[in-house]
Amino acid sequence: MLTKFETKSNRVKGLSFHSKRPWILASLHSGVIQLWDYRMGTLIDRFDEHDGPVRGVHFHKSQPLFVSGGDDYKIKVWNYKTCRCLFTLLGHLDYIRTVQFHHEHPWIVSASDDQTIRIWNWQSRTCISVLTGHNHYVMCASFHPKEDLVVSASLDQTVRVWDISALKNKTASPGDDLLRLGQMNTDLFGGVDVVVKYVLEGHDRGVNWASFHPNLPLIVSGADDRQVKLWRMNDTKAWEVDTLRGHMNNVSCVMFHAKQDIIVSNSEDKSIRIWDATKRTGIQTFRREHDRFWILSAHPEMNLLAAGHDSGMIVFKLERERPAFAVSGDIIFYTKERFLRCYEFSSQRDTQVIPIRRPGSTSLNQSPKTLSYSPTENAVLICSDVDGGSYELYVIPKDSAGRGDSGQEAKRGTGGSAVFVARNRFAVLDKSSNQVLVKNLKNEIVKKSGLPFPADAIFYAGTGNLLCRAEDRVYIFDLQQRLVIGDLQTPFIKYVVWSNDMESVALLSKHAIVIASKKLVHQCTLHETIRVKSGAWDDNGVFIYTTLNHIKYCLPNGDSGIIRTLDVPIYITKVSGNTIFCLDRDGKNRAIVIDATEYVFKLSLLRKRYDHVMSMIRNSQLCGQAMIAYLQQKGFPEVALHFVKDERTRFNLALESGNIQIAVASAKEIDERDHWYRLGVEALRQGNAGIVEYAYQRTKNFERLSFLYLITGNMDKLTKMLKIAEVKNDVMGQFHNALYLGDVRERIKILENAGHLPLAYITATTHGLQDVAERLAAELGDSVPSLPEGKQPSLLMPPMPVMCGGDWPLLRVMKGIFEGGLDNVGRGTAHEEEEEVEGDWGDELDMVDVNGLANGDVTAIMEDGEVGEENEEEGGWDLEDLELPPEAETPRASVNAHSAVFVAPTPGMPVSQIWTQRSSLAAEHAAAGNFDTAMRLLNRQLGIRNFIPLRSMFLDLHTGSHTYLRAFSSAPVVSLAVERGWNESASPNVRGPPALVYNFSQMEEKLRAGYLRQQELAAYFTHCNLQMPHLRLALLNAMTVCYKAKNLATAANFARRLLETNPTVENQAKMARQVLQAAERNMIDASELNYDFRNPFVVCGATYVPIYRGQKDVSCPYCSSRFVPSQEGQLCTVCDLAVVGADASGLLCSPSQVR
Amino acid sequence: MASAVAVTTPDHLFNMRNNFYLGAYQAAINCSDSLPPLSPDESLERDCLVFRSYIALGSYQLVINEIDASAATPLQAVKLLALYLSSPDNKESVISSLKDWLADPAIGNNPILRLIAGTIFMHEQDYNEALKHTNAGGTMDLHVLNVQIFLKMYRSDYAEKQLRIMQQIDEDHSLTQLANAWLDMAVGGAKIQEAYLIFQDFSEKYQMTGLILNGKAVCCMHMGNFDEAETLLLEALNKDAKDPETLANLVVCSLHLGKPASRYLSQLKLSHPDHMLVKRVSAAEESFDRAVQSVA
């Protein structure tokens, strides 16, 4: 039993769940009806109008109504929105036991101790039928969820089923009700509207409760005989099926579970019992110490139950609804019913993987609890509470997709929890000895490690590490070092979620989330008022989690907020950008798209990614007081500035961020003395004298202004101030300014004007202005003040500031950090364009390549056989190799390596030696370092004699044949032979041929490059087409040369060819005709030319003479160049490798040729 | 299984040892400073590891200077190794004192001494002599050296037997895993993949070292995946531009990719003239010239 909510109150006699909201009504023996929010755990309302116990209460399915019935014989219908009792239905003559709304008609059924059941129309507020027949208290009555039936239970030891279809027909129109009022009395005494269909007798004491099965023709009843009875009915009869015995006292309430094949009953024996409805045996019993149970209620839609007892009620569910799951990359594995399924996030494809053991129905909550997956081995560990905690290990076959029920036998074991700690190792917690057992995939114990703390659960914490929960702490334990790497005090942890980079971990407990680093250094803790359900990390290090009714986020600094609300709880499995993947309680994978703007914005601020911040400000609708308050609180007033329109807030933010320009602008808009003053203070702090002056001017604060001019040394302005003071008749101001200016005459004048003649006189005398002093003395007459003796007077002149006039050096103010962001964006796009251009280039080249391939020559040169060999022959190699396993050849020197006298084994055969033994290919011999054999082979096959040009190829082949593995420190490196044609299924210890550094694709590439060039040249050549005149010139030249040399016949030939071109130049034609005439007269060649235009020929590669068709020649066995016979035995001049005319068998370049 | 007894005392030297085995020598040295109080045996092991790390880093002279005559036998053995590796001139004297010490019944059975003996005789390519001292095993180090000697002798069957012994002692020990990977690579075929997975596990569990990267790269090359191998090797080169195996493997990898390898080769020739690849190349050059003569 998983208790979700509990209340303490007076005895609870009636309960009803709201169908949509997380509310439950509890009617109490004290007469009060309570409305609770069981999710938040708060009392929403109480309704206290009944007099005496309220035994029945029921929510309406869709209207904001509920009905209650009590010992005051009253049925009250309430509106919970207005918190008011709408009306009272009177008629029952004794206590009312239960009340219930009909699921579609406006009816209420009530059962009463007056031995009747009544059906009321709550719209017309009248009783429409009285069901008589029971001859003792009717303890309960309820409508069938679908059919026109009512079932009732009574202390007369019977259960009755009533047919109310007649009632339904009769009241088709509501107007009828009024007409029928008069009939009420006749109904009371044997009316025919509602008839008893069946009377179920079997209990030997009073029956307290009876209820229908939601969709089968079954009834279950509970009675004071301590028995629960199961009844079946058909159209004509009903009979007792079975009796469930076990309760030790009166059974107070019993019902079928809507989703599982079980019966739930409770009793005054202080227990709730769960029964298997098919096997009719008890599954589980939940006991309370002191409280008798009185009532049960089921949620109409969700998997929740509630039970009322002597001192309150409990809301609970019987089975966990969270599917066990494990995420691995793009795939999530999860359990649903009796199958392991997998779901691919990217394609959103859901497949059934393998069947797993069916959870035994003998007890509850045995379904898989956690799942752990090893991607490399494709193995799954499923943990459940079976046998007090056990695990099952399944290895998923590679071709499992869509495989049916053919289940494999899982490897099992007991243990608190089991998780993979490495590719092929998993750890199992043995609680009894407080040890962690490390096991391999054969389920064998590899290692045991005692824990230095009492752990009650273990979780994955990176390869080789475990996160262990021990009461109020969690530890990270390194299994190899047997060391505690970190620990942290936390509330009781239920789930552990690692970030994708394994750097951070979120520890979820019932009401809190603790974020810590991988060494369990605490980063932040979030507290929730309602249950935390699940969570996952997004790629930026934001933790997205769900509570019962919200999706929320948590930033790395602990700031959190709501993303959206949820109707039903979900279990987040993965966060990918804006999409949240989750499993719901039905085990369905869902993808929810969320608005991530808020947390992405906050994250950008946190990470100081101001360019992002700026672009988000520009492009999205982020605003609101909350955001401004957040920004201000987080110390980003300058960012908040961008959101605010209100001038006062802007002014405050500007001052806070020191942005004086915006502050001035705002101050102008506001134009209030206080704001100018504050602006002045800030400007003074920054040293911006201009703004200070402006602010003082705006507020006409002359004294401050004068002082500002004094300290900034602005004498002109001070003089002006003096004049202003004079105009304003402000003597004190005048005097101050004069003092600041050091203007003695002015001071005397002011004093004189103000009538302070003695002072004026003293001032004049002190500063040595004798003429003025004399004049003043004359005016003063006798009352000339006496001056103190022995004093050296001096004129007080204000010191001149170093910086005169303008602003002082300004304080550095952070501003304009966002300007850069926009520029970057602009540049970014430019870059992309450039890249695109490059991309186009690449495409063009590719196209040329394709053309190259189409060219017949290329394939011709690719030595026909080779292509086939590459594709087909590799497979055949392995079989052939099996004939010669290397061990077979090496004699076994020592039979027993472990004998007391150790005899070292004789060295085995190096792989390169194996290669040379087996191969007749020159390249493989070269790779094995067996150069002379390789050369001999080439000599035989291609007649090659000059190997110097091949030197680098030989060496490269050899160098590339081994890799180097540094093994144990300071010991010599191990060289390893690289073999060709590796594949996954190659058997070990069977040597393949060496991998050659020259392979076909490389050659193909080189050739392609070569032909590409040729094609280019050909293309260029089309542009310099030999023009007819040029051809004529060549012919003319040849003709002239031959004629002059008296080779008349040849010259005639040229002349004829020249004439065939129809020369346009008359001179040439004429000359040709003359030559032809002259030659025809005398067709003799003076000297013989080695040239016969009639016969096709090739040119000898060494002597450059033509070899006509049919003449004897010799050729180079390597490059196929043709030579005159005299060249036989010489080194080929074309390839510089082979001997001309050598007897060669042809190159062997593939093992297939050998066979 | 024999070793499946629960042990609860923390293994303080684990990290240091592990770093040393995986080629993170500087990290191993750094580890040694921040250890909790150790027992005398543990601190001796720590010192050995520190000096062996320095040797692996090529700081022979430092080791020779730091270990004085009063130091314990294992340290003296480590010093011998440093002397041996520091200059070819020392070889004879080192070997003769090594033989003397090994003959001394009081110290001849010390595992570190035997380990060093095995290492030195391996360098001498006298595998029989090496095995004489190491075959009895006793420590994981000795077993792993045995595996390597057998691999050097192309006797993977014997190497496998050694590995079985190691697996019985501690299957998850880094050295067991490493030895397993070496053997897998030596026998080739489908086993290469398992070797790759072992290196992959290491790279997930511990910091990336040149040794791990090279291991992965060599697996890739053996599986014909030269592009990935190159990426890994360049990463390793980034970590240590003078690492001889990285350079050697880069030469091989570049050749297979049809890319110029001469720069890596000359780098290797300059920094490690004694490296196996350099020796192989020069031997090959000689044998080519000889072969040309004989054919001509």
PDB file of C-alpha atoms in Angstrom, chain A residues 376-377 422-425 435 438 440 444-452 463-464 478 480-483 887 890-899 902-912 927 929 931-932 935-936 939 944-945 947-948 950-952 954-979 982-991 995-999 1002, chain B residues 1 3-12 14-15 20-21 23 25 52 55-56 81 85 115 119 122-123 128 131-132 135 141 144-145 148 150-158 161 165 170-175 177 182 185-194 197-199 201 204-206 211 214-215 218 221-224 226 243 245 248-249 251-252 255-258 275-277 280-281 284-285 287-289 291-292 294-295:
ATOM      1  CA  THR A 376      27.886  -2.799 -25.228  1.00  0.00           C
ATOM      2  CA  GLU A 377      26.682  -6.145 -24.010  1.00  0.00           C
ATOM      3  CA  ALA A 422      30.925  -1.466 -16.120  1.00  0.00           C
ATOM      4  CA  ARG A 423      30.276  -2.903 -19.544  1.00  0.00           C
ATOM      5  CA  ASN A 424      30.114  -6.469 -18.283  1.00  0.00           C
ATOM      6  CA  ARG A 425      29.952  -6.080 -14.531  1.00  0.00           C
ATOM      7  CA  GLN A 435      28.442  -5.855   1.045  1.00  0.00           C
ATOM      8  CA  VAL A 438      30.316  -7.453  -8.228  1.00  0.00           C
ATOM      9  CA  ASN A 440      29.817 -10.812 -14.334  1.00  0.00           C
ATOM     10  CA  GLU A 444      29.083 -15.247 -11.006  1.00  0.00           C
ATOM     11  CA  ILE A 445      30.537 -13.260  -8.172  1.00  0.00           C
ATOM     12  CA  VAL A 446      33.784 -11.654  -9.253  1.00  0.00           C
ATOM     13  CA  LYS A 447      34.449  -9.533  -6.255  1.00  0.00           C
ATOM     14  CA  LYS A 448      32.984  -8.676  -2.898  1.00  0.00           C
ATOM     15  CA  SER A 449      33.441  -5.373  -1.247  1.00  0.00           C
ATOM     16  CA  GLY A 450      32.264  -4.439   2.204  1.00  0.00           C
ATOM     17  CA  LEU A 451      30.811  -0.981   2.602  1.00  0.00           C
ATOM     18  CA  PRO A 452      32.091   1.293   5.371  1.00  0.00           C
ATOM     19  CA  THR A 463      32.051   3.212 -14.399  1.00  0.00           C
ATOM     20  CA  GLY A 464      33.336   1.400 -11.356  1.00  0.00           C
ATOM     21  CA  ASP A 478      34.844   3.513  -5.681  1.00  0.00           C
ATOM     22  CA  GLN A 480      38.248  -0.683  -6.992  1.00  0.00           C
ATOM     23  CA  GLN A 481      39.888   1.598  -4.506  1.00  0.00           C
ATOM     24  CA  ARG A 482      37.304   0.687  -1.890  1.00  0.00           C
ATOM     25  CA  LEU A 483      37.271   4.361  -1.030  1.00  0.00           C
ATOM     26  CA  GLU A 887      50.742 -23.459 -33.293  1.00  0.00           C
ATOM     27  CA  THR A 890      55.829 -24.859 -33.486  1.00  0.00           C
ATOM     28  CA  PRO A 891      57.083 -27.725 -31.396  1.00  0.00           C
ATOM     29  CA  ARG A 892      55.890 -27.643 -27.836  1.00  0.00           C
ATOM     30  CA  ALA A 893      58.996 -27.652 -25.753  1.00  0.00           C
ATOM     31  CA  SER A 894      57.579 -27.627 -22.280  1.00  0.00           C
ATOM     32  CA  VAL A 895      54.616 -29.747 -21.450  1.00  0.00           C
ATOM     33  CA  ASN A 896      54.009 -28.366 -18.042  1.00  0.00           C
ATOM     34  CA  ALA A 897      54.716 -24.712 -17.521  1.00  0.00           C
ATOM     35  CA  HIS A 898      53.868 -24.880 -13.873  1.00  0.00           C
ATOM     36  CA  SER A 899      56.213 -27.657 -12.926  1.00  0.00           C
ATOM     37  CA  PHE A 902      60.578 -24.102 -15.393  1.00  0.00           C
ATOM     38  CA  VAL A 903      61.466 -24.622 -18.984  1.00  0.00           C
ATOM     39  CA  ALA A 904      60.899 -21.599 -21.143  1.00  0.00           C
ATOM     40  CA  PRO A 905      58.944 -22.333 -24.279  1.00  0.00           C
ATOM     41  CA  THR A 906      60.645 -22.029 -27.595  1.00  0.00           C
ATOM     42  CA  PRO A 907      59.718 -18.886 -29.429  1.00  0.00           C
ATOM     43  CA  GLY A 908      56.839 -19.125 -31.824  1.00  0.00           C
ATOM     44  CA  MET A 909      56.795 -18.042 -35.399  1.00  0.00           C
ATOM     45  CA  PRO A 910      56.509 -14.338 -36.139  1.00  0.00           C
ATOM     46  CA  VAL A 911      53.499 -13.427 -38.202  1.00  0.00           C
ATOM     47  CA  SER A 912      55.699 -12.030 -40.954  1.00  0.00           C
ATOM     48  CA  ALA A 927      55.574  -6.311 -46.415  1.00  0.00           C
ATOM     49  CA  GLY A 929      60.485  -7.815 -45.077  1.00  0.00           C
ATOM     50  CA  PHE A 931      62.789  -8.443 -50.061  1.00  0.00           C
ATOM     51  CA  ASP A 932      64.880 -10.858 -52.092  1.00  0.00           C
ATOM     52  CA  MET A 935      62.330  -9.232 -56.074  1.00  0.00           C
ATOM     53  CA  ARG A 936      62.711 -12.719 -57.443  1.00  0.00           C
ATOM     54  CA  ASN A 939      61.615 -10.687 -61.845  1.00  0.00           C
ATOM     55  CA  ILE A 944      61.879  -6.547 -63.654  1.00  0.00           C
ATOM     56  CA  ARG A 945      65.561  -6.184 -63.077  1.00  0.00           C
ATOM     57  CA  PHE A 947      64.584  -2.427 -58.416  1.00  0.00           C
ATOM     58  CA  ILE A 948      66.057   0.885 -57.362  1.00  0.00           C
ATOM     59  CA  LEU A 950      60.821   0.492 -56.254  1.00  0.00           C
ATOM     60  CA  ARG A 951      62.901   0.982 -53.158  1.00  0.00           C
ATOM     61  CA  SER A 952      60.569   3.374 -51.354  1.00  0.00           C
ATOM     62  CA  PHE A 954      59.258  -1.842 -50.721  1.00  0.00           C
ATOM     63  CA  LEU A 955      60.233   0.003 -47.581  1.00  0.00           C
ATOM     64  CA  ASP A 956      56.810   1.519 -47.103  1.00  0.00           C
ATOM     65  CA  LEU A 957      55.175  -1.836 -47.487  1.00  0.00           C
ATOM     66  CA  HIS A 958      57.436  -3.220 -44.846  1.00  0.00           C
ATOM     67  CA  THR A 959      57.100  -0.258 -42.507  1.00  0.00           C
ATOM     68  CA  GLY A 960      53.338  -0.256 -42.762  1.00  0.00           C
ATOM     69  CA  SER A 961      52.947  -3.893 -41.915  1.00  0.00           C
ATOM     70  CA  HIS A 962      53.316  -3.605 -38.149  1.00  0.00           C
ATOM     71  CA  THR A 963      51.884  -1.368 -35.479  1.00  0.00           C
ATOM     72  CA  TYR A 964      53.513  -0.706 -32.142  1.00  0.00           C
ATOM     73  CA  LEU A 965      51.967  -1.268 -28.771  1.00  0.00           C
ATOM     74  CA  ARG A 966      53.584   0.076 -25.698  1.00  0.00           C
ATOM     75  CA  ALA A 967      52.753  -2.530 -23.153  1.00  0.00           C
ATOM     76  CA  PHE A 968      54.254  -2.583 -19.684  1.00  0.00           C
ATOM     77  CA  SER A 969      56.118   0.498 -18.645  1.00  0.00           C
ATOM     78  CA  SER A 970      59.845   0.510 -19.460  1.00  0.00           C
ATOM     79  CA  ALA A 971      59.602  -2.871 -21.150  1.00  0.00           C
ATOM     80  CA  PRO A 972      60.267  -3.047 -24.900  1.00  0.00           C
ATOM     81  CA  VAL A 973      57.356  -2.286 -27.196  1.00  0.00           C
ATOM     82  CA  VAL A 974      55.397  -5.078 -28.791  1.00  0.00           C
ATOM     83  CA  SER A 975      54.982  -4.954 -32.533  1.00  0.00           C
ATOM     84  CA  LEU A 976      51.789  -6.304 -33.969  1.00  0.00           C
ATOM     85  CA  ALA A 977      51.210  -7.449 -37.513  1.00  0.00           C
ATOM     86  CA  VAL A 978      48.435  -5.610 -39.308  1.00  0.00           C
ATOM     87  CA  GLU A 979      46.281  -7.924 -41.344  1.00  0.00           C
ATOM     88  CA  TRP A 982      39.461  -7.664 -41.046  1.00  0.00           C
ATOM     89  CA  ASN A 983      35.892  -8.425 -40.195  1.00  0.00           C
ATOM     90  CA  GLU A 984      33.955  -8.957 -37.019  1.00  0.00           C
ATOM     91  CA  SER A 985      33.670 -12.686 -37.386  1.00  0.00           C
ATOM     92  CA  ALA A 986      37.299 -13.402 -38.193  1.00  0.00           C
ATOM     93  CA  SER A 987      38.592 -16.116 -35.939  1.00  0.00           C
ATOM     94  CA  PRO A 988      41.466 -15.218 -33.678  1.00  0.00           C
ATOM     95  CA  ASN A 989      44.843 -16.855 -34.151  1.00  0.00           C
ATOM     96  CA  VAL A 990      44.191 -17.328 -37.845  1.00  0.00           C
ATOM     97  CA  ARG A 991      46.547 -15.136 -39.760  1.00  0.00           C
ATOM     98  CA  ALA A 995      47.569  -5.128 -44.854  1.00  0.00           C
ATOM     99  CA  LEU A 996      49.378  -3.368 -47.693  1.00  0.00           C
ATOM    100  CA  VAL A 997      49.934   0.317 -47.698  1.00  0.00           C
ATOM    101  CA  TYR A 998      49.215   0.457 -51.423  1.00  0.00           C
ATOM    102  CA  ASN A 999      45.701  -0.460 -52.048  1.00  0.00           C
ATOM    103  CA  GLN A1002      44.519   4.715 -53.595  1.00  0.00           C
TER     104      GLN A1002
ATOM    105  CA  MET B   1      36.305 -17.837  -6.683  1.00  0.00           C
ATOM    106  CA  SER B   3      39.709 -13.976  -4.288  1.00  0.00           C
ATOM    107  CA  ALA B   4      36.068 -13.298  -3.648  1.00  0.00           C
ATOM    108  CA  VAL B   5      36.650 -12.348  -0.060  1.00  0.00           C
ATOM    109  CA  ALA B   6      35.342  -9.020   1.025  1.00  0.00           C
ATOM    110  CA  VAL B   7      38.100  -6.547   1.770  1.00  0.00           C
ATOM    111  CA  THR B   8      37.247  -3.350   3.498  1.00  0.00           C
ATOM    112  CA  THR B   9      40.481  -1.491   3.967  1.00  0.00           C
ATOM    113  CA  PRO B  10      40.910   1.298   1.421  1.00  0.00           C
ATOM    114  CA  ASP B  11      43.641   0.858  -1.146  1.00  0.00           C
ATOM    115  CA  HIS B  12      45.445   4.185  -0.977  1.00  0.00           C
ATOM    116  CA  PHE B  14      45.273   2.354  -6.167  1.00  0.00           C
ATOM    117  CA  ASN B  15      45.099   5.602  -8.068  1.00  0.00           C
ATOM    118  CA  PHE B  20      51.346   4.281 -13.706  1.00  0.00           C
ATOM    119  CA  TYR B  21      49.954   1.265 -15.531  1.00  0.00           C
ATOM    120  CA  GLY B  23      50.875   5.610 -18.788  1.00  0.00           C
ATOM    121  CA  TYR B  25      53.286   8.912 -15.266  1.00  0.00           C
ATOM    122  CA  ARG B  52      59.600   3.848 -12.158  1.00  0.00           C
ATOM    123  CA  ILE B  55      62.184   6.192 -15.664  1.00  0.00           C
ATOM    124  CA  ALA B  56      59.184   5.905 -17.933  1.00  0.00           C
ATOM    125  CA  LEU B  81      66.979  -0.247 -14.585  1.00  0.00           C
ATOM    126  CA  LEU B  85      68.394   2.448 -19.898  1.00  0.00           C
ATOM    127  CA  LEU B 115      60.554  -7.626 -12.401  1.00  0.00           C
ATOM    128  CA  THR B 119      62.531  -6.148 -18.081  1.00  0.00           C
ATOM    129  CA  MET B 122      63.669  -8.599 -22.354  1.00  0.00           C
ATOM    130  CA  HIS B 123      65.558  -5.606 -23.670  1.00  0.00           C
ATOM    131  CA  ASN B 128      64.662 -17.482 -21.617  1.00  0.00           C
ATOM    132  CA  LEU B 131      61.353 -15.946 -17.920  1.00  0.00           C
ATOM    133  CA  LYS B 132      63.665 -17.717 -15.521  1.00  0.00           C
ATOM    134  CA  ASN B 135      57.694 -17.057 -14.567  1.00  0.00           C
ATOM    135  CA  ASP B 141      53.352  -6.748 -12.436  1.00  0.00           C
ATOM    136  CA  VAL B 144      51.767  -8.990 -16.868  1.00  0.00           C
ATOM    137  CA  LEU B 145      55.427  -8.978 -17.781  1.00  0.00           C
ATOM    138  CA  GLN B 148      54.355  -9.572 -22.641  1.00  0.00           C
ATOM    139  CA  PHE B 150      55.268 -14.637 -24.278  1.00  0.00           C
ATOM    140  CA  LEU B 151      53.750 -12.276 -26.785  1.00  0.00           C
ATOM    141  CA  LYS B 152      57.222 -11.178 -27.774  1.00  0.00           C
ATOM    142  CA  MET B 153      58.043 -14.838 -28.306  1.00  0.00           C
ATOM    143  CA  TYR B 154      54.906 -15.256 -30.413  1.00  0.00           C
ATOM    144  CA  ARG B 155      53.597 -17.762 -27.931  1.00  0.00           C
ATOM    145  CA  SER B 156      50.076 -16.469 -27.389  1.00  0.00           C
ATOM    146  CA  ASP B 157      49.089 -19.846 -25.958  1.00  0.00           C
ATOM    147  CA  TYR B 158      51.396 -19.310 -23.013  1.00  0.00           C
ATOM    148  CA  LYS B 161      47.645 -19.166 -19.592  1.00  0.00           C
ATOM    149  CA  ILE B 165      46.057 -16.758 -13.733  1.00  0.00           C
ATOM    150  CA  ASP B 170      41.585 -10.097  -9.985  1.00  0.00           C
ATOM    151  CA  GLU B 171      39.671  -9.950 -13.196  1.00  0.00           C
ATOM    152  CA  ASP B 172      38.979  -6.241 -12.981  1.00  0.00           C
ATOM    153  CA  HIS B 173      42.538  -5.191 -12.255  1.00  0.00           C
ATOM    154  CA  SER B 174      43.800  -2.668 -14.768  1.00  0.00           C
ATOM    155  CA  LEU B 175      46.786  -4.873 -15.574  1.00  0.00           C
ATOM    156  CA  GLN B 177      42.470  -5.788 -18.536  1.00  0.00           C
ATOM    157  CA  TRP B 182      47.433  -7.097 -25.625  1.00  0.00           C
ATOM    158  CA  MET B 185      45.496  -7.757 -30.305  1.00  0.00           C
ATOM    159  CA  ALA B 186      48.223 -10.302 -30.726  1.00  0.00           C
ATOM    160  CA  VAL B 187      45.865 -13.099 -31.708  1.00  0.00           C
ATOM    161  CA  GLY B 188      43.840 -10.778 -33.882  1.00  0.00           C
ATOM    162  CA  GLY B 189      40.605 -11.618 -35.597  1.00  0.00           C
ATOM    163  CA  ALA B 190      37.382 -10.878 -33.777  1.00  0.00           C
ATOM    164  CA  LYS B 191      39.375 -10.413 -30.565  1.00  0.00           C
ATOM    165  CA  ILE B 192      40.535  -7.013 -31.798  1.00  0.00           C
ATOM    166  CA  GLN B 193      37.092  -5.711 -31.058  1.00  0.00           C
ATOM    167  CA  GLU B 194      37.302  -6.871 -27.481  1.00  0.00           C
ATOM    168  CA  LEU B 197      36.289  -2.244 -25.904  1.00  0.00           C
ATOM    169  CA  ILE B 198      38.811  -2.640 -23.112  1.00  0.00           C
ATOM    170  CA  PHE B 199      40.619   0.529 -24.171  1.00  0.00           C
ATOM    171  CA  ASP B 201      36.411   1.288 -20.994  1.00  0.00           C
ATOM    172  CA  GLU B 204      35.726   6.307 -20.036  1.00  0.00           C
ATOM    173  CA  LYS B 205      36.956   5.481 -16.591  1.00  0.00           C
ATOM    174  CA  TYR B 206      40.256   7.275 -16.403  1.00  0.00           C
ATOM    175  CA  LEU B 211      48.926   4.665 -23.971  1.00  0.00           C
ATOM    176  CA  ASN B 214      47.583   4.391 -28.924  1.00  0.00           C
ATOM    177  CA  GLY B 215      45.880   1.199 -27.862  1.00  0.00           C
ATOM    178  CA  VAL B 218      46.207   0.266 -33.007  1.00  0.00           C
ATOM    179  CA  MET B 221      44.240   0.065 -37.638  1.00  0.00           C
ATOM    180  CA  HIS B 222      43.924  -3.660 -37.205  1.00  0.00           C
ATOM    181  CA  MET B 223      40.245  -3.361 -37.963  1.00  0.00           C
ATOM    182  CA  GLY B 224      41.121  -1.449 -41.112  1.00  0.00           C
ATOM    183  CA  PHE B 226      42.710   4.036 -40.492  1.00  0.00           C
ATOM    184  CA  ASP B 243      55.862   9.915 -27.687  1.00  0.00           C
ATOM    185  CA  GLU B 245      54.768   4.878 -30.131  1.00  0.00           C
ATOM    186  CA  ALA B 248      55.661   5.150 -34.982  1.00  0.00           C
ATOM    187  CA  ASN B 249      51.987   4.374 -35.300  1.00  0.00           C
ATOM    188  CA  VAL B 251      54.034   6.599 -39.647  1.00  0.00           C
ATOM    189  CA  VAL B 252      52.216   3.327 -40.215  1.00  0.00           C
ATOM    190  CA  LEU B 255      51.342   5.064 -45.050  1.00  0.00           C
ATOM    191  CA  HIS B 256      48.065   3.222 -45.109  1.00  0.00           C
ATOM    192  CA  LEU B 257      46.150   6.406 -45.728  1.00  0.00           C
ATOM    193  CA  GLY B 258      48.473   7.250 -48.589  1.00  0.00           C
ATOM    194  CA  HIS B 275      62.890   2.700 -31.556  1.00  0.00           C
ATOM    195  CA  MET B 276      61.794  -0.578 -33.041  1.00  0.00           C
ATOM    196  CA  LEU B 277      60.354   1.071 -36.120  1.00  0.00           C
ATOM    197  CA  ARG B 280      63.178  -2.099 -38.647  1.00  0.00           C
ATOM    198  CA  VAL B 281      63.368   0.580 -41.306  1.00  0.00           C
ATOM    199  CA  ALA B 284      64.926  -3.155 -44.187  1.00  0.00           C
ATOM    200  CA  GLU B 285      66.988  -0.624 -46.092  1.00  0.00           C
ATOM    201  CA  SER B 287      68.309  -5.914 -46.645  1.00  0.00           C
ATOM    202  CA  PHE B 288      66.862  -4.177 -49.711  1.00  0.00           C
ATOM    203  CA  ASP B 289      70.280  -3.135 -50.854  1.00  0.00           C
ATOM    204  CA  ALA B 291      68.653  -8.101 -52.146  1.00  0.00           C
ATOM    205  CA  VAL B 292      69.219  -5.747 -55.097  1.00  0.00           C
ATOM    206  CA  SER B 294      71.807 -10.523 -55.205  1.00  0.00           C
ATOM    207  CA  VAL B 295      69.162 -10.090 -57.885  1.00  0.00           C
TER     208      VAL B 295
END
